[in-house]
Short mmCIF file of C-alpha atoms and ligand atoms in Angstrom, two decimals:
data_model
loop_
_atom_site.label_atom_id
_atom_site.label_comp_id
_atom_site.label_asym_id
_atom_site.label_seq_id
_atom_site.Cartn_x
_atom_site.Cartn_y
_atom_site.Cartn_z
CA MET Q 1 12.97 12.24 -43.30
CA GLY Q 2 13.83 12.36 -39.58
CA TYR Q 3 14.67 9.69 -37.06
CA PRO Q 4 11.46 8.03 -35.85
CA LEU Q 5 12.79 7.57 -32.31
CA ASP Q 6 13.31 11.33 -32.08
CA PRO Q 7 10.02 12.94 -33.14
CA SER Q 8 9.87 16.50 -34.46
CA PRO Q 9 8.75 19.36 -32.15
CA GLU Q 10 5.39 19.43 -33.97
CA GLN Q 11 4.88 15.70 -33.49
CA MET Q 12 5.84 15.94 -29.81
CA ARG Q 13 3.47 18.86 -29.28
CA GLU Q 14 0.60 17.03 -30.93
CA MET Q 15 1.14 13.82 -28.94
CA GLY Q 16 1.91 15.68 -25.71
CA GLN Q 17 -1.23 17.82 -25.95
CA ALA Q 18 -3.35 14.77 -26.68
CA ALA Q 19 -1.87 12.94 -23.66
CA LEU Q 20 -2.29 15.94 -21.36
CA GLY Q 21 -5.86 16.42 -22.60
CA TYR Q 22 -6.59 12.78 -21.82
CA ALA Q 23 -5.06 13.07 -18.34
CA ILE Q 24 -7.15 16.13 -17.44
CA ASP Q 25 -10.30 14.55 -18.80
CA PHE Q 26 -9.56 11.30 -16.90
CA LEU Q 27 -9.15 13.11 -13.60
CA GLY Q 28 -12.34 15.12 -14.23
CA ARG Q 29 -14.33 11.88 -14.55
CA ARG Q 30 -13.23 10.24 -11.26
CA GLY Q 31 -16.38 11.27 -9.39
CA ASP Q 32 -18.70 9.36 -11.73
CA ALA Q 33 -16.39 6.40 -12.34
CA ARG Q 34 -17.29 2.90 -11.16
CA ALA Q 35 -15.33 2.14 -7.97
CA SER Q 36 -15.09 -1.60 -8.52
CA GLN Q 37 -13.69 -3.52 -11.47
CA PRO Q 38 -16.31 -4.17 -14.16
CA PRO Q 39 -17.11 -7.80 -14.99
CA GLY Q 40 -15.13 -9.23 -17.91
CA ALA Q 41 -11.85 -7.40 -17.28
CA PRO Q 42 -9.73 -10.62 -17.34
CA GLU Q 43 -11.24 -11.49 -20.74
CA VAL Q 44 -10.40 -8.01 -22.03
CA ALA Q 45 -6.86 -8.54 -20.69
CA ARG Q 46 -6.48 -11.86 -22.53
CA ALA Q 47 -7.79 -10.31 -25.73
CA HIS Q 48 -4.80 -7.97 -25.61
CA ARG Q 49 -2.16 -10.68 -25.96
CA GLU Q 50 -0.14 -9.78 -29.03
CA SER Q 51 3.27 -9.88 -30.69
CA PRO Q 52 5.37 -6.73 -31.04
CA PRO Q 53 4.80 -4.81 -34.29
CA GLU Q 54 7.63 -4.67 -36.79
CA ILE Q 55 6.34 -1.37 -38.20
CA GLY Q 56 5.18 1.50 -35.93
CA GLY Q 57 1.66 2.97 -35.87
CA GLU Q 58 -0.35 6.01 -34.76
CA PHE Q 59 -0.47 7.67 -31.34
CA THR Q 60 -4.26 8.09 -30.91
CA PRO Q 61 -5.01 4.34 -30.58
CA LEU Q 62 -2.45 4.20 -27.77
CA LEU Q 63 -4.51 6.67 -25.77
CA GLU Q 64 -7.55 4.50 -26.38
CA LEU Q 65 -5.58 1.59 -24.94
CA VAL Q 66 -4.83 3.65 -21.82
CA GLU Q 67 -8.57 4.21 -21.40
CA THR Q 68 -9.16 0.44 -21.75
CA ILE Q 69 -6.49 -0.22 -19.12
CA ALA Q 70 -8.00 2.33 -16.72
CA ASN Q 71 -11.58 1.12 -17.19
CA ASN Q 72 -10.83 -2.57 -16.74
CA ALA Q 73 -9.62 -2.22 -13.18
CA ALA Q 74 -10.88 -1.16 -9.78
CA ASP Q 75 -10.70 2.62 -9.60
CA ASN Q 76 -7.98 2.59 -6.92
CA SER Q 77 -7.34 6.31 -7.30
CA GLY Q 78 -11.02 7.31 -7.13
CA PRO Q 79 -13.17 8.63 -4.26
CA GLY Q 80 -15.13 5.39 -3.76
CA PHE Q 81 -12.13 3.09 -3.41
CA LEU Q 82 -12.02 2.03 0.26
CA ALA Q 83 -10.32 -1.37 -0.15
CA TYR Q 84 -6.83 -2.50 0.91
CA ILE Q 85 -4.86 0.77 1.19
CA PRO Q 86 -6.29 3.17 -1.40
CA GLY Q 87 -4.00 4.84 -3.93
CA GLY Q 88 -3.70 8.46 -4.89
CA GLY Q 89 -2.19 10.21 -7.88
CA LEU Q 90 -1.51 13.91 -7.43
CA PHE Q 91 -1.51 15.83 -10.69
CA ALA Q 92 1.64 17.70 -9.63
CA SER Q 93 3.41 14.34 -9.42
CA SER Q 94 2.19 13.30 -12.88
CA LEU Q 95 3.76 16.46 -14.28
CA ALA Q 96 6.93 15.86 -12.26
CA ASP Q 97 7.15 12.33 -13.70
CA LEU Q 98 6.76 13.58 -17.25
CA LEU Q 99 9.46 16.18 -16.70
CA SER Q 100 11.87 14.00 -14.70
CA THR Q 101 11.72 11.17 -17.23
CA THR Q 102 12.18 13.73 -20.00
CA ILE Q 103 15.31 15.30 -18.54
CA ASP Q 104 16.29 11.78 -17.36
CA ARG Q 105 19.04 12.85 -14.97
CA TYR Q 106 20.99 10.34 -12.94
CA VAL Q 107 20.13 10.98 -9.31
CA ASN Q 108 21.71 8.03 -7.56
CA LEU Q 109 25.39 9.15 -7.72
CA TRP Q 110 25.29 12.77 -6.76
CA SER Q 111 28.11 14.26 -8.85
CA GLU Q 112 26.31 13.12 -12.05
CA ALA Q 113 23.39 15.48 -11.30
CA PRO Q 114 24.11 17.44 -8.11
CA VAL Q 115 20.96 19.53 -8.10
CA ALA Q 116 18.73 16.51 -8.66
CA ALA Q 117 20.44 14.70 -5.79
CA GLN Q 118 20.18 17.79 -3.58
CA ILE Q 119 16.45 18.12 -4.29
CA GLU Q 120 15.91 14.46 -3.47
CA ASN Q 121 18.03 14.86 -0.35
CA ASN Q 122 15.86 17.83 0.71
CA VAL Q 123 12.83 15.57 0.48
CA VAL Q 124 14.54 12.85 2.55
CA ARG Q 125 15.65 15.52 5.08
CA TRP Q 126 12.07 16.80 5.41
CA LEU Q 127 10.91 13.25 6.13
CA CYS Q 128 13.65 12.82 8.78
CA ASP Q 129 12.62 16.17 10.32
CA LEU Q 130 8.97 15.12 10.44
CA PHE Q 131 9.98 12.47 12.99
CA GLY Q 132 12.56 14.56 14.85
CA PHE Q 133 15.49 12.49 13.59
CA PRO Q 134 18.96 13.97 14.27
CA VAL Q 135 21.39 15.58 11.81
CA GLY Q 136 23.21 12.30 11.15
CA SER Q 137 20.04 10.61 9.93
CA ARG Q 138 19.74 9.71 6.28
CA GLY Q 139 17.35 7.87 4.06
CA VAL Q 140 16.36 6.81 0.58
CA LEU Q 141 13.31 7.02 -1.61
CA THR Q 142 12.36 3.49 -2.61
CA SER Q 143 9.85 1.97 -5.01
CA GLY Q 144 7.52 1.37 -2.06
CA GLY Q 145 7.16 0.21 1.53
CA SER Q 146 8.29 -3.35 0.79
CA MET Q 147 11.73 -2.25 -0.41
CA ALA Q 148 12.00 0.18 2.50
CA ASN Q 149 11.27 -2.63 4.96
CA PHE Q 150 13.82 -4.80 3.18
CA SER Q 151 16.60 -2.23 3.51
CA ALA Q 152 15.64 -1.62 7.14
CA ILE Q 153 15.95 -5.31 8.03
CA VAL Q 154 19.28 -5.54 6.19
CA ALA Q 155 20.54 -2.49 8.12
CA ALA Q 156 19.35 -3.97 11.43
CA ARG Q 157 20.95 -7.33 10.65
CA THR Q 158 24.27 -5.72 9.67
CA ASP Q 159 24.32 -3.48 12.73
CA ARG Q 160 23.23 -5.97 15.38
CA LEU Q 161 24.37 -9.43 14.29
CA PRO Q 162 27.63 -11.14 13.35
CA GLU Q 163 28.20 -12.32 9.76
CA ASP Q 164 26.89 -15.69 10.83
CA PHE Q 165 23.47 -14.33 11.74
CA LEU Q 166 21.11 -17.29 11.63
CA SER Q 167 20.44 -17.30 15.37
CA GLY Q 168 19.05 -13.74 15.03
CA LEU Q 169 15.36 -13.22 15.73
CA LEU Q 170 13.04 -10.32 14.99
CA TYR Q 171 9.71 -9.67 16.65
CA VAL Q 172 6.58 -8.44 14.91
CA SER Q 173 2.91 -8.20 15.80
CA GLU Q 174 0.59 -10.91 14.51
CA HIS Q 175 -0.97 -8.13 12.39
CA VAL Q 176 2.30 -7.00 10.77
CA HIS Q 177 2.29 -6.45 7.01
CA GLN Q 178 3.62 -9.47 5.16
CA SER Q 179 6.29 -7.34 3.48
CA VAL Q 180 8.21 -7.37 6.80
CA THR Q 181 8.26 -11.17 6.86
CA LYS Q 182 9.22 -11.18 3.19
CA ALA Q 183 11.99 -8.66 3.92
CA ALA Q 184 13.40 -10.94 6.62
CA MET Q 185 13.23 -13.89 4.24
CA LEU Q 186 15.04 -11.96 1.50
CA ALA Q 187 17.59 -10.79 4.05
CA GLY Q 188 18.48 -14.44 4.60
CA PHE Q 189 16.43 -15.43 7.66
CA PRO Q 190 14.27 -18.54 7.79
CA VAL Q 191 10.66 -17.42 8.27
CA ARG Q 192 10.66 -19.12 11.70
CA ASN Q 193 13.12 -16.42 12.86
CA VAL Q 194 10.28 -13.90 12.53
CA ARG Q 195 8.54 -14.20 15.88
CA SER Q 196 4.87 -13.32 15.70
CA VAL Q 197 3.80 -11.65 18.94
CA ALA Q 198 0.12 -11.89 19.87
CA ALA Q 199 -1.95 -8.72 19.82
CA ASP Q 200 -3.95 -7.51 22.80
CA PRO Q 201 -7.76 -7.08 22.54
CA SER Q 202 -7.27 -3.69 20.89
CA LEU Q 203 -5.29 -5.47 18.13
CA ARG Q 204 -2.01 -3.76 19.14
CA MET Q 205 1.14 -5.74 19.89
CA ASP Q 206 1.03 -7.10 23.43
CA VAL Q 207 4.22 -5.77 25.05
CA ASP Q 208 4.18 -8.29 27.92
CA GLU Q 209 4.03 -11.09 25.35
CA LEU Q 210 6.97 -9.49 23.56
CA ARG Q 211 9.05 -9.34 26.76
CA ARG Q 212 8.15 -12.93 27.57
CA GLY Q 213 9.07 -14.14 24.07
CA ILE Q 214 12.44 -12.38 24.13
CA ALA Q 215 13.30 -13.86 27.55
CA GLU Q 216 12.38 -17.37 26.43
CA ASP Q 217 14.36 -17.07 23.21
CA ARG Q 218 17.41 -15.74 25.01
CA ALA Q 219 17.18 -18.61 27.49
CA ALA Q 220 17.18 -20.98 24.51
CA GLY Q 221 20.48 -19.48 23.31
CA LEU Q 222 18.97 -17.47 20.44
CA THR Q 223 19.74 -13.82 19.63
CA PRO Q 224 16.87 -11.31 19.51
CA PHE Q 225 18.09 -8.38 17.37
CA ALA Q 226 15.11 -6.33 16.20
CA VAL Q 227 11.52 -5.43 16.96
CA VAL Q 228 9.15 -4.02 14.35
CA GLY Q 229 6.20 -1.87 15.40
CA SER Q 230 3.43 -0.84 13.04
CA ALA Q 231 2.25 2.77 12.89
CA GLY Q 232 -1.04 1.59 11.52
CA THR Q 233 -1.54 -2.06 10.62
CA THR Q 234 -2.99 -2.73 7.20
CA ASN Q 235 -5.54 -5.10 8.65
CA THR Q 236 -7.25 -2.74 11.09
CA GLY Q 237 -5.23 0.47 11.34
CA ALA Q 238 -4.16 -0.41 14.90
CA ILE Q 239 -1.10 1.45 16.14
CA ASP Q 240 1.31 -0.63 18.20
CA PRO Q 241 2.40 0.93 21.54
CA LEU Q 242 5.48 2.53 20.02
CA ASP Q 243 6.82 4.19 23.17
CA ALA Q 244 6.66 0.91 25.09
CA LEU Q 245 8.29 -0.93 22.18
CA ALA Q 246 11.07 1.69 22.18
CA ASP Q 247 11.58 0.97 25.91
CA VAL Q 248 11.86 -2.77 25.27
CA ALA Q 249 14.20 -2.19 22.33
CA ALA Q 250 16.42 0.05 24.47
CA ALA Q 251 16.49 -2.37 27.40
CA GLU Q 252 17.19 -5.39 25.17
CA GLU Q 253 19.52 -3.57 22.75
CA LEU Q 254 17.31 -4.37 19.76
CA TRP Q 255 17.03 -2.39 16.54
CA PHE Q 256 13.63 -0.66 16.63
CA HIS Q 257 12.01 -0.39 13.21
CA VAL Q 258 8.59 1.17 12.65
CA ASP Q 259 6.60 0.19 9.60
CA ALA Q 260 4.67 3.40 9.01
CA ALA Q 261 3.98 2.69 5.33
CA TYR Q 262 0.26 3.14 5.78
CA GLY Q 263 0.02 5.55 8.70
CA GLY Q 264 3.27 7.53 8.75
CA PHE Q 265 2.07 10.80 7.27
CA PHE Q 266 -0.63 11.17 9.92
CA GLN Q 267 2.37 12.41 11.93
CA LEU Q 268 1.54 15.74 10.24
CA THR Q 269 -1.68 15.94 12.28
CA ALA Q 270 -1.97 16.61 16.01
CA ARG Q 271 -3.97 13.40 16.49
CA GLY Q 272 -1.42 11.33 14.59
CA ARG Q 273 1.53 12.75 16.54
CA GLU Q 274 -0.22 11.95 19.79
CA SER Q 275 -0.95 8.35 18.73
CA PHE Q 276 2.57 7.78 17.38
CA ARG Q 277 4.36 8.91 20.57
CA GLY Q 278 7.67 7.02 20.70
CA ILE Q 279 8.14 6.81 16.93
CA GLU Q 280 10.84 9.48 17.21
CA ARG Q 281 12.91 6.91 19.18
CA ALA Q 282 12.96 4.42 16.26
CA ASP Q 283 16.19 3.38 14.57
CA SER Q 284 14.39 3.35 11.22
CA ILE Q 285 10.97 4.18 9.79
CA THR Q 286 9.31 3.00 6.58
CA LEU Q 287 7.04 5.52 4.88
CA ASP Q 288 4.98 5.33 1.72
CA PRO Q 289 4.37 8.70 0.05
CA HIS Q 290 2.26 6.73 -2.45
CA LYS Q 291 -0.18 6.15 0.41
CA GLY Q 292 -0.29 8.99 2.94
CA MET Q 293 0.95 11.68 0.55
CA PHE Q 294 -1.44 10.52 -2.18
CA LEU Q 295 1.35 10.11 -4.75
CA PRO Q 296 1.17 7.76 -7.71
CA TYR Q 297 2.54 4.27 -7.08
CA GLY Q 298 6.29 3.89 -7.06
CA THR Q 299 7.30 6.11 -4.13
CA GLY Q 300 8.26 4.70 -0.74
CA ALA Q 301 10.85 5.91 1.73
CA LEU Q 302 13.12 4.68 4.48
CA VAL Q 303 14.64 7.01 7.06
CA VAL Q 304 17.36 5.80 9.42
CA ARG Q 305 18.43 7.54 12.64
CA GLU Q 306 22.14 6.86 12.09
CA GLY Q 307 22.53 7.23 8.35
CA LYS Q 308 25.97 5.64 8.44
CA LYS Q 309 24.41 2.33 9.46
CA LEU Q 310 22.21 2.31 6.37
CA ARG Q 311 25.29 2.95 4.22
CA ASP Q 312 27.38 0.31 5.99
CA ALA Q 313 24.69 -2.22 5.14
CA HIS Q 314 24.48 -1.36 1.42
CA HIS Q 315 27.88 -0.07 0.31
CA VAL Q 316 30.37 -2.46 -1.27
CA GLY Q 317 33.20 0.00 -1.98
CA THR Q 318 34.05 1.73 -5.24
CA SER Q 319 34.48 0.14 -8.65
CA ALA Q 320 37.08 1.13 -11.21
CA TYR Q 321 34.43 2.10 -13.77
CA LEU Q 322 32.95 4.60 -11.30
CA GLN Q 323 36.26 6.17 -10.25
CA ASP Q 324 35.48 9.46 -12.02
CA LEU Q 325 32.52 10.14 -9.74
CA ALA Q 326 32.65 11.96 -6.42
CA SER Q 327 32.38 10.05 -3.19
CA ASP Q 328 29.52 10.32 -0.74
CA ALA Q 329 29.46 13.78 0.82
CA ASP Q 330 27.01 16.33 2.22
CA ILE Q 331 24.94 15.35 -0.82
CA PRO Q 332 24.59 11.55 -0.61
CA ASN Q 333 25.37 8.93 -3.17
CA PHE Q 334 21.96 7.33 -2.69
CA ALA Q 335 23.14 4.18 -4.49
CA GLU Q 336 25.34 3.48 -1.47
CA TYR Q 337 22.26 3.47 0.81
CA SER Q 338 20.03 1.06 -1.11
CA ALA Q 339 20.02 -2.03 -3.32
CA GLU Q 340 19.48 0.05 -6.47
CA LEU Q 341 21.96 1.69 -8.83
CA SER Q 342 20.12 3.10 -11.87
CA ARG Q 343 16.62 4.24 -11.05
CA ASP Q 344 14.06 6.98 -11.65
CA PHE Q 345 14.38 10.45 -10.06
CA ARG Q 346 11.69 9.94 -7.41
CA GLY Q 347 12.49 13.08 -5.50
CA LEU Q 348 10.86 15.38 -8.05
CA ARG Q 349 7.60 13.44 -7.74
CA VAL Q 350 7.51 14.30 -4.01
CA TRP Q 351 9.10 17.75 -4.23
CA PHE Q 352 6.67 19.16 -6.83
CA PRO Q 353 3.48 18.68 -4.79
CA LEU Q 354 5.21 19.75 -1.57
CA LYS Q 355 6.48 22.97 -3.11
CA LEU Q 356 3.15 23.63 -4.82
CA HIS Q 357 0.81 22.84 -1.94
CA GLY Q 358 2.94 22.90 1.25
CA TRP Q 359 2.65 20.53 4.22
CA SER Q 360 -0.54 22.36 5.30
CA ALA Q 361 -2.54 20.95 2.38
CA PHE Q 362 -1.48 17.42 3.31
CA ARG Q 363 -2.20 17.99 6.98
CA GLU Q 364 -5.69 19.23 6.14
CA ALA Q 365 -6.41 16.29 3.85
CA LEU Q 366 -5.23 13.77 6.45
CA ASP Q 367 -7.23 15.47 9.21
CA GLU Q 368 -10.24 15.19 6.92
CA LYS Q 369 -9.61 11.41 6.60
CA LEU Q 370 -9.55 11.08 10.40
CA ASP Q 371 -12.84 13.01 10.66
CA LEU Q 372 -14.46 10.90 7.94
CA THR Q 373 -13.36 7.72 9.71
CA GLU Q 374 -14.85 8.89 13.00
CA HIS Q 375 -18.10 9.69 11.21
CA LEU Q 376 -18.18 6.29 9.48
CA TYR Q 377 -17.44 4.52 12.78
CA GLU Q 378 -20.21 6.35 14.68
CA GLU Q 379 -22.80 5.74 11.94
CA LEU Q 380 -22.01 2.03 11.52
CA LYS Q 381 -21.95 1.52 15.29
CA ALA Q 382 -25.44 3.00 15.50
CA ASP Q 383 -26.81 0.41 13.06
CA PRO Q 384 -28.49 -2.47 14.94
CA ASN Q 385 -27.62 -4.95 12.17
CA LEU Q 386 -23.89 -4.35 12.48
CA GLU Q 387 -21.15 -5.17 14.93
CA VAL Q 388 -18.27 -2.65 14.99
CA PRO Q 389 -15.93 -4.03 17.65
CA TRP Q 390 -12.95 -1.63 17.45
CA ALA Q 391 -12.78 2.16 17.61
CA PRO Q 392 -10.39 3.19 14.84
CA ASP Q 393 -6.81 4.16 15.69
CA LEU Q 394 -6.38 5.55 12.18
CA THR Q 395 -8.66 5.24 9.16
CA VAL Q 396 -9.82 1.61 9.01
CA VAL Q 397 -13.24 0.65 10.43
CA PRO Q 398 -13.59 -3.14 10.71
CA PHE Q 399 -17.21 -4.30 10.92
CA ARG Q 400 -19.46 -7.31 10.26
CA LEU Q 401 -23.07 -8.39 10.59
CA ARG Q 402 -24.16 -8.71 14.20
CA ASP Q 403 -25.89 -12.03 13.49
CA GLY Q 404 -24.20 -13.30 10.41
CA ASP Q 405 -21.84 -16.14 9.56
CA ASP Q 406 -18.94 -15.81 7.11
CA ALA Q 407 -21.18 -16.58 4.12
CA ALA Q 408 -23.60 -13.79 5.09
CA ASN Q 409 -20.72 -11.34 5.53
CA ARG Q 410 -19.28 -12.37 2.19
CA ALA Q 411 -22.70 -11.69 0.66
CA LEU Q 412 -22.77 -8.32 2.40
CA LEU Q 413 -19.41 -7.39 0.87
CA ALA Q 414 -20.59 -8.49 -2.58
CA ALA Q 415 -23.82 -6.47 -2.26
CA ILE Q 416 -21.92 -3.33 -1.19
CA ASN Q 417 -19.40 -3.64 -4.00
CA ALA Q 418 -22.14 -4.34 -6.58
CA SER Q 419 -23.25 -0.72 -6.05
CA GLY Q 420 -20.24 0.36 -8.09
CA ARG Q 421 -20.08 3.51 -5.95
CA VAL Q 422 -17.76 2.15 -3.28
CA PHE Q 423 -15.35 -0.75 -3.20
CA LEU Q 424 -14.41 -2.46 0.08
CA SER Q 425 -12.18 -5.43 0.91
CA SER Q 426 -12.23 -7.90 3.79
CA THR Q 427 -10.01 -9.63 6.31
CA VAL Q 428 -10.32 -12.23 9.07
CA LEU Q 429 -10.45 -11.02 12.67
CA GLU Q 430 -11.14 -13.24 15.67
CA GLY Q 431 -11.52 -16.04 13.13
CA ARG Q 432 -14.44 -14.28 11.45
CA PHE Q 433 -14.89 -12.73 8.01
CA THR Q 434 -14.77 -8.96 8.57
CA LEU Q 435 -15.19 -6.02 6.21
CA ARG Q 436 -12.62 -3.21 6.53
CA PRO Q 437 -13.33 0.10 4.79
CA CYS Q 438 -10.11 2.12 4.70
CA ILE Q 439 -10.20 5.86 3.97
CA VAL Q 440 -6.98 7.24 2.50
CA SER Q 441 -7.58 8.80 -0.93
CA HIS Q 442 -7.38 12.60 -1.14
CA ARG Q 443 -10.43 12.33 -3.42
CA THR Q 444 -12.68 10.75 -0.78
CA HIS Q 445 -14.88 13.35 0.92
CA ARG Q 446 -17.99 13.49 3.14
CA ASP Q 447 -20.47 13.04 0.29
CA ARG Q 448 -18.97 9.67 -0.70
CA ILE Q 449 -18.72 8.46 2.88
CA ASP Q 450 -22.38 9.35 3.48
CA GLU Q 451 -23.25 7.43 0.32
CA CYS Q 452 -21.12 4.53 1.57
CA ILE Q 453 -22.95 4.49 4.91
CA ALA Q 454 -26.33 4.40 3.14
CA ILE Q 455 -25.18 1.56 0.85
CA ILE Q 456 -23.84 -0.50 3.77
CA ARG Q 457 -27.01 -0.01 5.85
CA ARG Q 458 -29.29 -0.92 3.00
CA ALA Q 459 -27.29 -4.06 2.15
CA ALA Q 460 -27.04 -5.07 5.82
CA ALA Q 461 -30.82 -4.67 6.32
CA GLU Q 462 -31.55 -6.81 3.26
CA ILE Q 463 -29.17 -9.60 4.28
CA ALA Q 464 -30.02 -9.52 8.00
C1 PLP R 1 1.77 -1.33 6.77
C2 PLP R 1 2.31 -1.62 5.40
N1 PLP R 1 3.60 -1.94 5.27
C3 PLP R 1 4.16 -2.22 4.07
C4 PLP R 1 3.39 -2.18 2.93
C5 PLP R 1 4.04 -2.50 1.61
O1 PLP R 1 4.17 -1.34 0.88
P1 PLP R 1 4.28 -1.33 -0.73
O2 PLP R 1 3.01 -1.94 -1.23
O3 PLP R 1 4.43 0.10 -1.04
O4 PLP R 1 5.48 -2.14 -1.10
C6 PLP R 1 2.03 -1.85 3.00
C7 PLP R 1 1.19 -1.83 1.80
O5 PLP R 1 -0.01 -1.75 1.85
C8 PLP R 1 1.48 -1.55 4.28
O6 PLP R 1 0.19 -1.22 4.42
#
């Protein structure tokens, strides 16, 4: 009779092989899977309300539950998912997660697990290098872009404002992701301190408006301290004029943060680097490997030009119960650079696929997304029933019916999604309901985009 919480090698092998078999089978079925959530999923969810069992059960039914979970959801890691910002899920990262949670080493204070911390620091270093950040730059892997934006705003506030910081203002585009506003709120600012700068007709932040706003606010005795540019807005994929924003930030002595959660990894491509010119002048950059590196959810990143400033904003000094551990050194104590102490070893989840596939595989996949977007844009623009007002900066193609009100466009979205082959979401642009296919998944290829084009055209012809 063993200890049930510590299964025997035979039991572990049996369960592990069953789980691995399920995972491989699941990934093999993505091409045929329904892209949108099937009807009735909320009812299935409610039918799963239950109390915890007093006595344990079998493993096989748990795998069946995983299948129920996966099926009663939009297939956000599948080739037809073109809504919001699509997810990914690299197999190498799934294996890394299994192994890192199995060895369960403590990465956040480096002397507890020096090699783990070094591996994670390599990953952070590679991200800093991607944007030409200097030797003194540092960063952290976060749970996602929202937490990265939060730490960036806290670092900016600490660096640029006095302890009594409520006169501090930060400037964002009207299309900024709401996580930046939330970050400011959590960092202690009233939401009115987040100044929304109008976009120009190309949906990028209007730099003249920004300059004007800063001058007016200064004249009113307020204290501009940061400007946030987006390297790809979620709404439309527009890239703010980063070089011009860096000029304004330099002239006005503002912290320059770039939210590159959606677009950042396009920096690997020649086209992305060209569009992001100026990003290398940022004080901090948010990245989301669980978007542009196709990783499973739970992996964001923040890189900061002067790493010391990130630490100054998050470090509260040592505690007696941690006195046996080494202090921050050439290998960082990541806990001193973020809000988290205990956390998962995220670095392995990024390091595995990078070591296995190399940057070249990611560059190729991202270049493919840019090509697919161009193709989608050209084909939709050629359709007389559709209006496609903006050439894509990245991989979002906003469009709507040429002669259709919001109700007709809503019906168009519903008809497209009813196909089950693709799943799109919508936004509001120029006060009008607008569809916004977004191509990010590493599983989306030309065949699915051609199918998407045919589905959109057919639905548009029927509704028009
Ligand atoms: C531009 C941008 N910033 C921030 C975020 C927030 O990132 P996360 O969902 O990883 O917290 C997103 C998410 O879609 C985003 O697109």
